[in-house]
Every structure is written in structure tokens, then in C-alpha cells.
Amino acid sequence: MTGSKEKTRGGKADMAFLTRRQKDLLTLLSKSKKPLTADWLAKELGLSERTIRSEIKQMEPHIKSEGMFIESIRGKGYVLKIVDDKKFAKTILKDPAEENHTAGDFAEKEERVFYILKRLLLEKDFIKLEILSDEMFISLSTLQNDLKEVKEILEKYNLIIRNRPHYGSKIEGDEYMKRLCLSNLLLERNKRKLIKEDSLHFIEPDIFNKIKEIILKKIYKYKIEISDISLENLATHIAIACRRIQDGFVIRGLPDIVGEDHPFEKIVAKEIIKDVENLTGLTFPAEEINYIIIHLLGTKLIQKKELIEFSKYDEVETIIQCMLKRLRSEFNWDFRNDHEFIQALTLHIRPAMNRMRYKMNIRNPLLQDIKKKYPAAFEGAIIASKCIEEYLQMEVVEDEIAYIALHIGVALEKMKLKKRKIKKVLIVCASGVGSAKLLYYRLQNLFAQEIEIMDTINYYNLPTYDLSMIDLIISTIPIPEDLGVPVLVVNTLLDEKDISSIKNVLSMNKNNIKKYLNPERIFLQQDLPDRDSVISFLCHELVKQNLVPKDYADLVFERESIAPTSFGNLVAVPHPIKPSTEETFWTICTLKNPIMWCDDQLVQFVCLLNVHDGNQTELDIMFNILLNIIEDKSVVQELIKCETADELIHLLETKMKVDENF
């Protein structure tokens, strides 16, 4: 009976709305202007080619009315043609739960696990598994399989599922941990779902928004600085508290010292609770005040007037000094005089440490973008976060590391601006004042941030001109003499070829990709089963070539254990936790078949980064070159197909030359 429900349910789902898998497929296609093969799509989404073709066939009749269609190009793959941008955006963003009046898109395991967790966490008594399977239109065997993942999640919060014959199942454990589990589940989901009334009516939109208004009033009253994400998180925790108190569940065992040690947060918490009580008609027990204080401590809740004198002689100062020292010694990044960076990091570290103490996870919506776009800053944040880990004896999670990386990224950008050397240019023009001025202003307009034009002279004045301060001569006529300064000959009216030549000269020696590549360190079409095998293989080859120490693999695995180095697009960029080689180079490996690197990310192109000991500043340059190349799906497809090292090196060099970023 259950099986027939599941089948019927699946049929309705296909007609009513797109599943998450189908939306992911459409999103992937929309990001590429070039055709993508079923093989590529399958690898990227962790599916089979047959499933990809089936999903596309299933979608085709329905998506045309939504302003798009999928074109199949023989021998090349699939291209998504978007006819109506607004309809397409609305379709991709549409919440399946809005179109399904029962309980969401249960074709996806993630949705089922989320539903089961919420259902069990909110249930006052035992609930039979048959009821859950009927609600989700799934079989008992599917439910039992999903419960394995549910139990794994609950273990992180020291919660267990207790089963009682003839009664059903029930989650048991500390109420504080139940709320943390609920809040983290909600905050991991899309923001739009958070404030919309779902099938469980868990957070009523009206109450949620009024709680946010109450918090905002206190922010304005006490002139508090708080981010939008922190505001959303705090409102979520308070809304959860309201629901749990209403259902008869209250926090037990939180020490009073929490409020005594933080009088300002205690004042704010009491005022918020008083207003929430007036709003809801609920009564918050004394220990619930401490629960709110803990969540206030997890935000950057600080008055503006305290910003300058904030944290001089406490634990945060100790952590900051440790971070500055490690970033200076291991990356050669000296931020000791960057007071803006120190202040921003100080403001972040205090609530971050409180979140760790009270086991509150923070949601970082920028995590993947930070890892991909600011990889060097992320590496620095990993090293810096060790200072917190050692002080608290607790692991710092990826989301927290990424926030630290943001602050480091800002500091690095400022450092680059200060260090950037503007080339001093002399213009030699033989065709008169008018054309010389035209060339002058054209160059200024195109390269104002990269060159400083020192003078414009005629050719006959060149022998007597002092060139000691000149980095580059741009001339409209050939100059036969060797002046000891680079000379670039251009047309008076700059054409595209001239502009390209100037760009190449200005960026010369910045990113010479060939110096990182050696055919002896390129291993193509390898048949390796998993991540550990790939890393062990590459490190073993480097040990054989006497390029790395014998414990090199341990250093790479140590870095990998902190945060996975897969960047999506079938690419992983592993590297050791600290510089350990005498030179900087890449070790490249392509695989016959994609492997699971972490979570659901498949990888088929691996580049092991090896950074010269004592010169980790080069890490940023290497990441920029590599990621600008491999973020192009079509290039990665070509790299994976390469049969020889020379073919791969040529492809990488070609890509670098045509990329405007270089």
C-alpha cells in the first residue's frame, strides 16, 4: 500500500513542480554558454548519464511554459535556452513546498531527513514510523534508511532516538541541544524557507517578523552593531524558544554565572524577553533568560562607543597576538600596524569563542565563495584559527574559519594596494604635439592604475634624457639603440593589438605558469579509487624524486582534515598544512574516472600545490592562476582528456594567454 502511494506521489510531483535535482540541473546548464555533455553533468551532480537524460526528458514538456527549453546538440551536449529571464528566475527560486500541500519534495533524501528531524524534535510523545512513512508517501524501508542519517546528525548533539514497541520513536536528550539542532537545521536551509509557513507551522512568519522588530528596537536604543545574519539567527533562536515553551519544554541547567559575567547582555536579554512575553502571552522562566544571553554572546553585540577601547587585556587580546605572530611567521603577512584589521578581528573573535563554548554553529552563506575566490586568505585563516583551537581545546568549524578569512582577505587587499608598483613610463612620439597628447590621454584612460606617465618627448631628445627613473618607454617609432629600459613600439592611435601588447608588458613575469610545471610531475589518466589514494600516490612520487620530506603525505592529510580542498567543477587543490619544499611547483594528476573527494563532490583533476619553505606569499599567486584556469568547465573537460604532459602544459599556457586576468 505504501509503495503504491509512493509511486502516485512521484507522478504528481513530476507534473506539479521541478525537484531539487532538476533545479540543480537547470542551474548548472544556465551557467554555461557552451554545450555540456551528459557525462559532464552526471559527474558534476553525482548522478549517472542515464539519470541525466531521463531528468531532461522528464522536464522538457513542462519547462517550455516557464520561459526556457533544453537544446540537444549532437556530439556536443545540452544547452539551456532561456526565452524569458523573469520566468526562469521564478521557476528556479520557487519553493516546492508552496506547490505541495502535504510536506515538501520528498523525492529528495535531504528533504526527508529534514522533515523526520523536525517531526521527531517537535513531537511531545512517541510517534510511529508508519505515520511518518504515510505522511511522506515513502516505504518503510526508505524511512529506515533515512533514519540512519538522522541518527548521525543527532549524535553530534548528544541526542538519541529511543524506540518503544507498539508506541513508536522519540528523541531524548538535553533541551538545549534539541534547540541547537533545530536552529542549525533551519539556518542551513534557504533563507526564504525560514520565514515562510511550512507544513509544520514551525515558525509563524508574523511572530518571526515581530520578534525581529523587537530586537531592532533594542539595537537602536543601545546603539548596537549587529549584522543582518546575526539578527536573523537571533530571531530564529528566540522563535524556537517561544515554540518550545508553548509546548511545555524549558531549558534546564544553564548556570546563572552566564548573566553575572555579562551584565550588558543580561539587560538587553531581559528587555527582549519582556517584549516577547507581551507579544506572545508566554512566560519565560529565569533559565530561559540565560539561554537568550548565550545567543546574544554569539553575536557581535557591542556598543559603538566601546569600539576603540574594546578588549585590551583579556583572552581575546591573547588570541589576536597569537594570530598576528603566526600569520607573520608562516605567511610573511605583517598585520601588526593594520589597526583596522586588528579591531575587526577582535570584534569577531569574542562572539566566535562564545559560540564555540556554547556549541552554537553559525551559518556562513559565503563559505564556498570565500574558499574559491580567496583561497590564500582561507589558508591563512586555518593557521590563525589554530590559536583559538589551542586556547579553547575545541575544533573551529569551516564556517567560522571562512569569517576569519574575510577579515584576512580585506587586509591582504589593502596590503596589495600599498605594495603595487606603478610603472613609470616615458612616451616618445615623433608626430607632433597633438598626436602626443592624444596618445598621453589614451594611455592615462586605459592604464591609470598601472602606469605613471613621467613625460612626453620627441625622439631627438631621447639621448639626453635621464632614464634612471623610467621603467618603460612607449614609442610611436622604432628605437634601435639599447637604452637599458624596455621599449614598446605602438601606433599613435592605439589599436587592440597595441593595447594587448601593453597589457602583456605590464603583467610580464607576474604569472609565469611554466615555472610551476614539469612533465616529471604530471601524472595523467590514473586509475585511483579515492582521495587518500590520490594524495598518497602523488606524495610518494615526490618523495622518490627527492623533492619533499618523507612525512609530506601526513602534512597534506592534516590540511585536508581541517577543510576539504575540492572546489567543485571536478577539481581539487590539496597542499600541505605548512610550506615544506625547496621550490614552488605543481604536481598534477588526472583520473580515468571521477572519485568522491568529500561529501557529494566528485573530482577528476587534482593539482597538488607545493610551496617553497619561507615563501608562502607565492601561494596567493598560484591559487589565482590555477583557479582562473580551472573554473572554466570546458577547459577542465579538455584537461581531463589530455594524454601527454606536453599536451596538458600547452593547454594551460594557452588558457593563461587568452585569459584577461593575466
XYZ file of C-alpha atoms in Angstrom:
662
model
C 0.000 0.000 0.000
C 2.787 2.377 0.929
C 4.634 1.547 -2.268
C 1.610 2.493 -4.393
C 1.354 5.796 -2.544
C 4.969 6.491 -3.288
C 4.502 5.872 -6.986
C 1.397 8.048 -7.198
C 3.099 10.736 -5.204
C 6.074 10.664 -7.552
C 3.824 11.067 -10.594
C 2.093 14.095 -9.128
C 5.396 15.631 -8.149
C 6.718 15.403 -11.704
C 3.697 17.232 -13.065
C 3.377 19.815 -10.305
C 6.909 21.178 -9.892
C 10.581 20.651 -10.516
C 12.512 18.575 -7.987
C 15.665 19.968 -6.405
C 17.740 17.673 -8.625
C 16.055 19.106 -11.728
C 16.586 22.658 -10.498
C 20.266 21.893 -9.873
C 20.496 20.545 -13.409
C 18.885 23.667 -14.887
C 21.102 25.942 -12.765
C 24.219 24.115 -13.946
C 23.168 24.410 -17.589
C 22.308 28.102 -17.169
C 25.851 28.900 -16.005
C 27.452 27.638 -19.206
C 27.185 29.264 -22.613
C 28.771 26.188 -24.184
C 27.106 22.753 -24.525
C 27.620 20.417 -21.566
C 27.710 16.675 -22.134
C 25.574 14.226 -20.162
C 28.846 12.756 -18.900
C 29.963 16.110 -17.522
C 26.589 16.891 -15.944
C 26.488 13.435 -14.384
C 29.924 13.888 -12.796
C 29.102 17.353 -11.510
C 25.820 16.274 -9.915
C 26.966 12.837 -8.792
C 24.449 11.011 -10.994
C 24.543 8.544 -13.880
C 24.354 9.664 -17.513
C 21.134 7.685 -17.830
C 19.583 9.649 -14.943
C 20.631 12.955 -16.535
C 18.980 12.045 -19.831
C 15.885 10.810 -18.001
C 15.581 14.022 -15.966
C 15.956 16.201 -19.066
C 13.338 14.175 -20.938
C 11.015 14.396 -17.933
C 11.389 18.170 -17.650
C 11.077 19.089 -21.325
C 7.258 19.155 -21.630
C 6.891 21.373 -18.549
C 9.714 23.939 -18.738
C 8.679 25.469 -22.067
C 5.797 27.234 -20.339
C 8.323 28.562 -17.812
C 10.317 30.512 -20.404
C 13.056 28.025 -21.349
C 13.901 24.881 -23.288
C 16.857 22.474 -23.486
C 18.524 22.040 -26.873
C 20.395 18.796 -27.556
C 23.356 19.262 -29.924
C 24.631 16.008 -31.392
C 28.185 15.227 -30.340
C 28.428 18.271 -28.074
C 25.792 18.019 -25.365
C 22.951 20.086 -23.938
C 22.391 23.847 -23.931
C 19.712 25.646 -21.938
C 17.942 28.331 -23.955
C 16.271 30.924 -21.741
C 13.464 32.777 -23.517
C 12.043 34.626 -20.511
C 14.592 35.559 -17.802
C 11.943 36.502 -15.236
C 10.024 33.248 -15.619
C 13.270 31.271 -15.452
C 14.362 33.003 -12.227
C 10.931 32.477 -10.682
C 10.963 28.777 -11.587
C 14.431 28.185 -10.112
C 13.611 30.087 -6.911
C 10.150 28.592 -6.447
C 9.780 26.668 -3.213
C 8.495 23.137 -3.883
C 6.638 23.237 -0.547
C 4.478 26.053 -1.909
C 3.145 23.778 -4.616
C 2.857 20.702 -2.443
C 0.297 20.974 0.311
C 1.428 17.877 2.175
C 5.032 18.120 3.297
C 7.535 19.149 0.655
C 9.503 17.473 -2.100
C 10.101 14.031 -0.591
C 11.709 12.737 -3.757
C 14.918 14.217 -2.282
C 16.556 12.462 0.669
C 17.716 15.757 2.169
C 14.113 16.947 2.428
C 13.016 13.703 4.030
C 15.799 13.781 6.623
C 14.958 17.392 7.475
C 11.267 16.518 7.826
C 11.941 13.486 10.042
C 14.248 15.507 12.315
C 11.754 18.331 12.731
C 8.877 15.945 13.255
C 10.688 13.966 15.976
C 12.223 17.011 17.662
C 8.884 18.777 17.925
C 6.798 15.772 18.906
C 5.848 15.679 22.595
C 5.453 11.909 22.701
C 6.325 8.781 20.731
C 5.421 8.674 17.045
C 5.038 5.528 14.953
C 7.218 5.099 11.880
C 4.154 4.071 9.858
C 2.737 7.552 10.423
C 5.948 9.176 9.136
C 6.069 6.931 6.054
C 2.423 7.737 5.228
C 2.995 11.481 5.681
C 5.937 11.441 3.273
C 4.493 8.864 0.834
C 7.567 6.652 1.161
C 8.106 2.991 2.024
C 9.196 1.836 5.481
C 12.484 0.564 4.022
C 13.231 4.043 2.633
C 12.352 5.561 6.003
C 14.621 3.140 7.868
C 17.470 4.063 5.540
C 16.865 7.792 6.098
C 16.799 7.251 9.871
C 20.461 6.176 9.737
C 21.408 9.701 8.602
C 19.023 11.224 11.161
C 20.801 9.312 13.951
C 24.220 10.504 12.702
C 23.055 14.127 12.882
C 21.557 13.668 16.346
C 24.802 12.133 17.648
C 26.536 15.478 17.098
C 24.179 16.960 19.702
C 24.353 14.004 22.127
C 20.737 13.169 21.266
C 19.384 9.656 20.717
C 16.267 8.059 19.257
C 14.507 5.853 21.771
C 12.280 3.148 20.299
C 9.400 1.647 22.291
C 7.421 -1.337 20.942
C 3.839 -0.501 19.936
C 4.417 3.208 20.737
C 7.000 4.321 18.189
C 10.109 6.510 18.343
C 11.090 9.590 20.319
C 14.187 11.825 20.579
C 15.691 12.023 24.041
C 18.388 14.328 25.380
C 19.109 17.804 26.666
C 16.588 20.516 25.706
C 19.401 22.994 24.972
C 20.867 20.532 22.456
C 17.452 19.911 20.883
C 17.063 23.635 20.271
C 20.574 23.908 18.835
C 19.785 21.040 16.487
C 16.524 22.691 15.395
C 18.079 26.109 14.885
C 21.054 24.773 12.939
C 18.749 22.755 10.690
C 16.656 25.821 9.953
C 19.610 28.140 9.428
C 21.231 25.742 6.985
C 18.195 25.919 4.754
C 17.390 28.638 2.306
C 16.559 31.986 3.927
C 13.279 32.190 2.067
C 12.080 28.932 3.644
C 12.985 30.151 7.092
C 10.342 32.844 7.272
C 7.623 31.089 5.306
C 4.955 28.967 6.910
C 5.831 25.363 6.138
C 3.878 22.175 6.630
C 4.718 22.024 10.342
C 3.842 25.707 11.012
C 7.099 25.779 12.978
C 7.957 29.460 12.732
C 4.966 31.654 12.057
C 6.058 34.470 9.727
C 4.111 37.138 11.630
C 5.634 36.203 15.014
C 9.101 35.837 13.499
C 8.990 39.326 11.952
C 7.651 40.900 15.150
C 10.491 39.299 17.130
C 12.938 40.840 14.669
C 11.268 44.228 15.222
C 11.696 43.826 18.998
C 15.409 43.066 18.561
C 15.832 46.031 16.199
C 14.318 48.389 18.776
C 16.966 47.300 21.284
C 19.686 47.701 18.657
C 18.623 51.302 18.036
C 18.114 52.005 21.746
C 21.576 50.815 22.811
C 23.344 51.809 19.564
C 24.452 48.225 18.977
C 26.346 46.912 15.940
C 24.935 43.601 14.619
C 24.995 42.000 11.160
C 21.873 41.018 9.209
C 22.806 37.338 9.521
C 23.245 37.663 13.306
C 19.862 39.396 13.520
C 18.238 36.558 11.564
C 19.947 33.936 13.725
C 18.950 35.624 17.000
C 15.318 35.978 15.918
C 15.312 32.292 14.931
C 16.600 31.180 18.341
C 14.009 33.282 20.172
C 11.206 31.995 17.909
C 12.321 28.434 18.668
C 12.295 29.240 22.412
C 8.715 30.519 22.092
C 7.576 27.343 20.333
C 9.288 25.062 22.848
C 7.978 26.926 25.914
C 4.497 26.874 24.406
C 4.807 23.075 24.055
C 5.948 22.734 27.679
C 9.698 22.297 27.147
C 12.059 24.619 29.057
C 15.829 24.903 29.375
C 17.382 23.335 32.456
C 20.850 23.545 33.960
C 22.280 26.731 32.452
C 24.487 28.412 35.104
C 23.469 31.824 36.499
C 27.084 32.926 36.113
C 26.327 33.446 32.409
C 24.271 36.549 33.204
C 26.502 37.671 36.081
C 29.587 37.725 33.862
C 27.824 39.620 31.089
C 25.676 42.389 32.656
C 25.126 44.317 29.409
C 23.846 41.253 27.561
C 21.661 40.437 30.593
C 19.969 43.857 30.421
C 19.296 43.503 26.693
C 18.048 39.905 27.097
C 15.600 40.857 29.859
C 14.157 43.713 27.809
C 13.792 41.497 24.715
C 12.096 38.745 26.728
C 9.701 41.211 28.367
C 8.561 42.460 24.960
C 8.319 38.896 23.583
C 6.205 37.870 26.593
C 3.856 40.787 25.920
C 3.682 39.758 22.274
C 3.037 36.036 22.785
C 1.419 35.836 26.227
C 4.089 33.306 27.256
C 6.094 33.366 30.486
C 9.841 32.798 30.173
C 11.411 31.042 33.210
C 14.618 32.559 34.649
C 16.856 29.978 32.948
C 15.416 30.974 29.567
C 16.946 34.426 30.143
C 20.368 32.746 30.273
C 19.528 30.936 27.016
C 18.937 34.286 25.297
C 22.101 35.758 26.881
C 24.130 32.893 25.414
C 22.807 33.699 21.938
C 23.488 37.385 22.428
C 27.059 36.420 23.301
C 27.225 34.620 19.966
C 26.673 37.872 18.065
C 28.842 40.952 17.666
C 26.750 42.665 20.307
C 28.852 45.698 21.141
C 28.040 49.369 21.612
C 29.652 51.756 19.136
C 31.216 53.876 21.880
C 33.209 50.834 23.041
C 34.805 50.092 19.673
C 38.068 51.975 20.232
C 38.871 50.681 23.709
C 37.402 47.225 23.167
C 39.467 44.317 24.500
C 42.945 45.351 25.610
C 43.896 42.968 28.358
C 41.650 39.900 28.095
C 41.675 36.498 26.417
C 40.787 37.964 23.030
C 43.939 40.089 23.059
C 45.962 36.917 23.681
C 44.297 35.184 20.732
C 44.816 38.152 18.395
C 48.520 38.426 19.247
C 48.900 34.693 18.605
C 47.192 35.074 15.209
C 49.337 38.046 14.188
C 52.506 36.170 15.143
C 51.567 33.027 13.188
C 50.461 34.905 10.076
C 53.757 36.798 10.140
C 55.975 33.743 10.686
C 54.205 31.276 8.372
C 52.920 33.534 5.580
C 55.137 36.601 5.908
C 51.971 38.731 6.318
C 52.716 41.509 8.789
C 49.416 42.988 10.004
C 50.775 44.408 13.283
C 50.218 48.007 12.144
C 46.880 47.376 10.458
C 44.697 48.679 13.302
C 41.506 48.345 11.252
C 42.212 44.631 10.734
C 43.040 44.077 14.406
C 39.873 45.845 15.535
C 37.641 43.957 13.070
C 39.198 40.630 14.055
C 38.839 41.458 17.749
C 35.138 42.187 17.289
C 34.712 38.862 15.529
C 36.787 36.617 17.822
C 34.901 37.326 21.065
C 31.453 36.133 19.839
C 33.101 33.334 17.840
C 34.667 31.977 21.035
C 31.338 32.261 22.836
C 29.633 30.329 20.032
C 32.212 27.569 20.382
C 31.900 27.469 24.183
C 28.134 27.017 23.974
C 28.260 24.728 20.916
C 26.391 27.147 18.652
C 27.093 26.675 14.969
C 26.984 29.782 12.793
C 25.782 29.713 9.217
C 28.156 31.294 6.705
C 26.356 31.692 3.362
C 29.608 32.815 1.719
C 31.641 29.740 2.712
C 32.105 28.193 -0.741
C 32.671 31.565 -2.446
C 35.318 32.532 0.119
C 37.148 29.217 -0.306
C 37.110 29.586 -4.068
C 37.751 33.316 -4.539
C 40.060 33.955 -1.576
C 41.892 30.633 -1.141
C 45.103 32.164 0.226
C 43.156 34.122 2.859
C 41.319 30.906 3.754
C 44.654 29.115 4.225
C 45.767 31.947 6.489
C 42.528 31.669 8.452
C 43.148 27.954 9.010
C 46.524 28.745 10.586
C 45.068 31.673 12.587
C 42.174 29.562 13.864
C 44.685 27.195 15.481
C 45.185 29.906 18.121
C 41.512 29.599 19.120
C 41.616 25.797 18.982
C 44.624 25.633 21.288
C 43.141 28.134 23.740
C 39.679 26.542 23.967
C 40.725 22.970 23.139
C 37.884 22.899 20.618
C 37.794 22.460 16.851
C 36.975 25.548 14.771
C 34.451 24.681 12.035
C 34.731 25.740 8.383
C 32.035 28.427 8.648
C 33.964 30.197 11.433
C 37.258 29.845 9.558
C 35.658 31.451 6.487
C 34.609 34.512 8.524
C 38.188 34.935 9.755
C 39.305 34.556 6.115
C 37.106 37.517 5.145
C 38.982 39.793 7.554
C 42.346 38.481 6.344
C 41.222 38.955 2.733
C 40.439 42.628 3.371
C 43.848 43.127 4.999
C 45.606 41.422 2.075
C 43.811 43.599 -0.489
C 44.963 46.710 1.384
C 48.488 45.328 1.529
C 48.476 44.702 -2.231
C 47.385 48.277 -2.905
C 50.302 49.613 -0.879
C 52.846 47.287 -2.473
C 51.658 47.605 -6.048
C 54.381 49.230 -8.074
C 53.145 51.640 -10.705
C 55.439 51.635 -13.736
C 56.965 54.976 -14.649
C 56.512 55.487 -18.392
C 58.173 57.800 -20.912
C 56.309 58.489 -24.177
C 58.351 59.058 -27.329
C 56.222 60.492 -30.123
C 57.551 61.814 -33.446
C 54.340 63.102 -34.996
C 53.721 66.371 -33.195
C 52.203 67.782 -30.011
C 48.599 66.964 -30.911
C 49.141 63.271 -31.521
C 51.458 63.061 -28.486
C 48.705 64.482 -26.285
C 46.174 62.067 -27.769
C 48.454 59.119 -27.007
C 49.081 60.513 -23.489
C 45.405 60.781 -22.568
C 44.510 57.450 -24.186
C 47.152 55.692 -22.087
C 46.007 57.534 -18.982
C 42.440 56.497 -19.599
C 43.305 52.819 -20.177
C 46.079 52.276 -17.623
C 45.690 54.968 -14.959
C 46.027 52.429 -12.123
C 49.154 50.781 -13.578
C 51.342 53.495 -15.072
C 52.540 56.995 -14.290
C 53.479 58.973 -17.408
C 56.592 60.965 -16.486
C 56.982 62.908 -19.729
C 56.260 63.087 -23.465
C 59.287 63.870 -25.649
C 60.483 63.814 -29.259
C 62.927 61.153 -30.392
C 65.822 63.595 -30.796
C 65.612 64.486 -27.074
C 65.977 60.867 -26.011
C 69.828 60.687 -25.862
C 69.964 63.499 -23.300
C 67.012 62.375 -21.196
C 67.670 60.898 -17.714
C 66.206 57.377 -17.857
C 67.258 56.315 -14.346
C 63.680 56.559 -13.035
C 61.946 55.151 -16.147
C 60.557 51.572 -16.174
C 59.123 51.517 -19.703
C 59.342 53.559 -22.915
C 56.279 53.604 -25.157
C 57.276 54.906 -28.593
C 55.477 55.529 -31.883
C 58.725 54.863 -33.821
C 61.345 52.080 -33.608
C 64.301 52.871 -31.309
C 67.431 50.989 -32.480
C 69.649 51.915 -29.510
C 69.905 49.734 -26.401
C 68.815 52.150 -23.675
C 68.746 49.659 -20.802
C 64.978 50.237 -20.498
C 62.261 48.110 -22.189
C 60.825 49.761 -25.311
C 57.372 49.064 -26.711
C 56.528 50.380 -30.194
C 52.839 51.238 -30.773
C 50.676 53.119 -33.239
C 49.874 56.729 -32.357
C 46.196 55.831 -32.454
C 46.311 52.732 -30.264
C 44.644 49.677 -31.769
C 43.577 46.484 -29.994
C 46.895 44.790 -30.735
C 48.798 47.678 -29.123
C 46.576 47.619 -26.023
C 47.095 43.866 -25.713
C 50.883 44.292 -26.026
C 50.916 46.925 -23.287
C 48.860 44.661 -21.012
C 51.330 41.817 -21.575
C 54.313 44.029 -20.779
C 52.699 45.397 -17.619
C 51.874 41.894 -16.395
C 55.166 40.363 -17.541
C 56.711 37.940 -15.051
C 53.694 38.253 -12.785
C 52.252 34.855 -13.523
C 54.674 32.664 -15.414
C 52.808 29.378 -15.354
C 55.608 27.363 -16.951
C 57.882 27.718 -13.926
C 55.405 25.681 -11.870
C 55.126 22.804 -14.362
C 57.433 19.879 -15.095
C 56.458 16.790 -17.163
C 58.005 14.553 -14.482
C 55.422 15.841 -12.010
C 52.378 15.319 -14.236
C 50.508 12.001 -13.970
C 47.640 11.508 -16.412
C 44.745 9.058 -16.666
C 45.495 7.393 -13.332
C 43.249 4.612 -12.058
C 42.933 5.502 -8.355
C 39.868 4.711 -6.223
C 39.652 7.551 -3.681
C 41.055 10.800 -2.273
C 43.562 9.189 0.090
C 44.949 7.021 -2.703
C 45.485 10.066 -4.919
C 47.271 12.073 -2.213
C 49.411 9.089 -1.160
C 50.341 8.360 -4.777
C 51.397 11.945 -5.569
C 53.353 12.378 -2.337
C 55.112 9.029 -2.854
C 56.173 10.107 -6.365
C 57.578 13.367 -4.996
C 59.468 11.505 -2.251
C 61.009 9.281 -4.957
C 62.158 12.429 -6.781
C 63.696 13.760 -3.527
C 61.526 16.869 -3.719
C 59.652 16.530 -0.416
C 60.294 15.124 3.086
C 59.137 11.573 3.887
C 56.269 12.803 6.099
C 54.891 15.015 3.315
C 51.679 12.996 2.916
C 50.957 13.483 6.621
C 51.170 17.266 6.162
C 48.763 17.141 3.205
C 46.300 14.902 5.077
C 46.489 17.219 8.104
C 45.457 20.182 5.925
C 42.700 18.131 4.272
C 41.258 17.131 7.663
C 40.590 20.791 8.531
C 38.616 21.633 5.382
C 38.316 19.768 2.064
C 40.262 21.276 -0.841
C 37.779 20.361 -3.572
C 36.494 23.445 -5.396
C 33.690 21.905 -7.446
C 33.896 21.618 -11.218
C 35.660 18.219 -10.700
C 38.746 19.977 -9.314
C 40.702 19.561 -6.065
C 43.781 21.526 -4.991
C 45.359 19.741 -1.996
C 48.506 21.093 -0.299
C 50.463 20.655 2.946
C 49.499 22.417 6.171
C 52.822 24.322 6.035
C 55.491 25.031 3.338
C 57.934 22.137 3.115
C 59.692 22.184 -0.263
C 62.814 23.924 -1.578
C 60.974 25.237 -4.615
C 57.413 26.136 -5.584
C 55.757 23.817 -8.112
C 52.571 21.976 -9.077
C 52.018 18.216 -9.160
C 49.123 17.364 -11.449
C 47.059 14.206 -11.648
C 44.055 13.399 -13.828
C 41.892 10.337 -13.222
C 40.286 7.855 -15.582
C 37.103 8.048 -13.535
C 35.892 10.693 -11.068
C 36.228 9.913 -7.360
C 34.277 11.142 -4.329
C 36.548 13.705 -2.645
C 34.267 14.843 0.166
C 30.532 14.949 0.867
C 28.967 14.844 -2.606
C 31.813 16.494 -4.546
C 33.333 14.461 -7.350
C 36.913 15.122 -8.506
C 38.824 14.112 -11.635
C 41.520 16.824 -11.889
C 43.924 17.160 -8.940
C 46.683 19.740 -8.564
C 48.904 19.296 -5.510
C 50.396 22.693 -4.617
C 53.925 22.629 -3.240
C 55.107 25.925 -1.790
C 58.708 26.944 -1.154
C 59.532 26.919 2.555
C 59.708 30.509 3.794
C 57.951 31.972 0.753
C 54.263 31.193 1.207
C 53.298 34.608 -0.163
C 53.543 32.881 -3.547
C 50.534 30.782 -2.565
C 48.133 33.611 -3.457
C 49.636 33.977 -6.946
C 49.453 30.239 -7.605
C 45.844 29.999 -6.470
C 44.837 32.924 -8.672
C 46.466 31.437 -11.760
C 45.134 27.956 -11.175
C 41.569 28.856 -10.212
C 41.165 31.306 -13.085
C 42.074 28.476 -15.427
C 40.096 25.622 -13.922
C 36.851 27.470 -13.183
C 36.062 27.142 -16.905
C 34.172 23.849 -17.271
C 35.154 23.403 -20.909
C 38.860 23.798 -20.063
C 38.612 21.218 -17.273
C 36.969 18.808 -19.723
C 39.926 19.288 -22.081
C 42.475 18.879 -19.279
C 40.893 15.589 -18.169
C 41.128 14.256 -21.730
C 44.851 15.099 -22.155
C 47.023 12.051 -22.900
C 50.511 13.586 -22.548
C 52.184 16.037 -20.170
C 53.225 18.300 -23.059
C 49.626 18.466 -24.269
C 48.424 19.482 -20.789
C 51.163 22.120 -20.323
C 50.389 23.618 -23.728
C 46.687 23.759 -22.901
C 47.339 25.517 -19.573
C 49.690 28.040 -21.196
C 47.203 28.728 -23.982
C 44.421 29.287 -21.488
C 46.602 31.669 -19.498
C 47.417 33.795 -22.544
C 43.790 34.286 -23.570
C 42.551 34.986 -20.041
C 42.266 38.723 -19.453
C 43.027 38.212 -15.781
C 46.634 37.508 -16.613
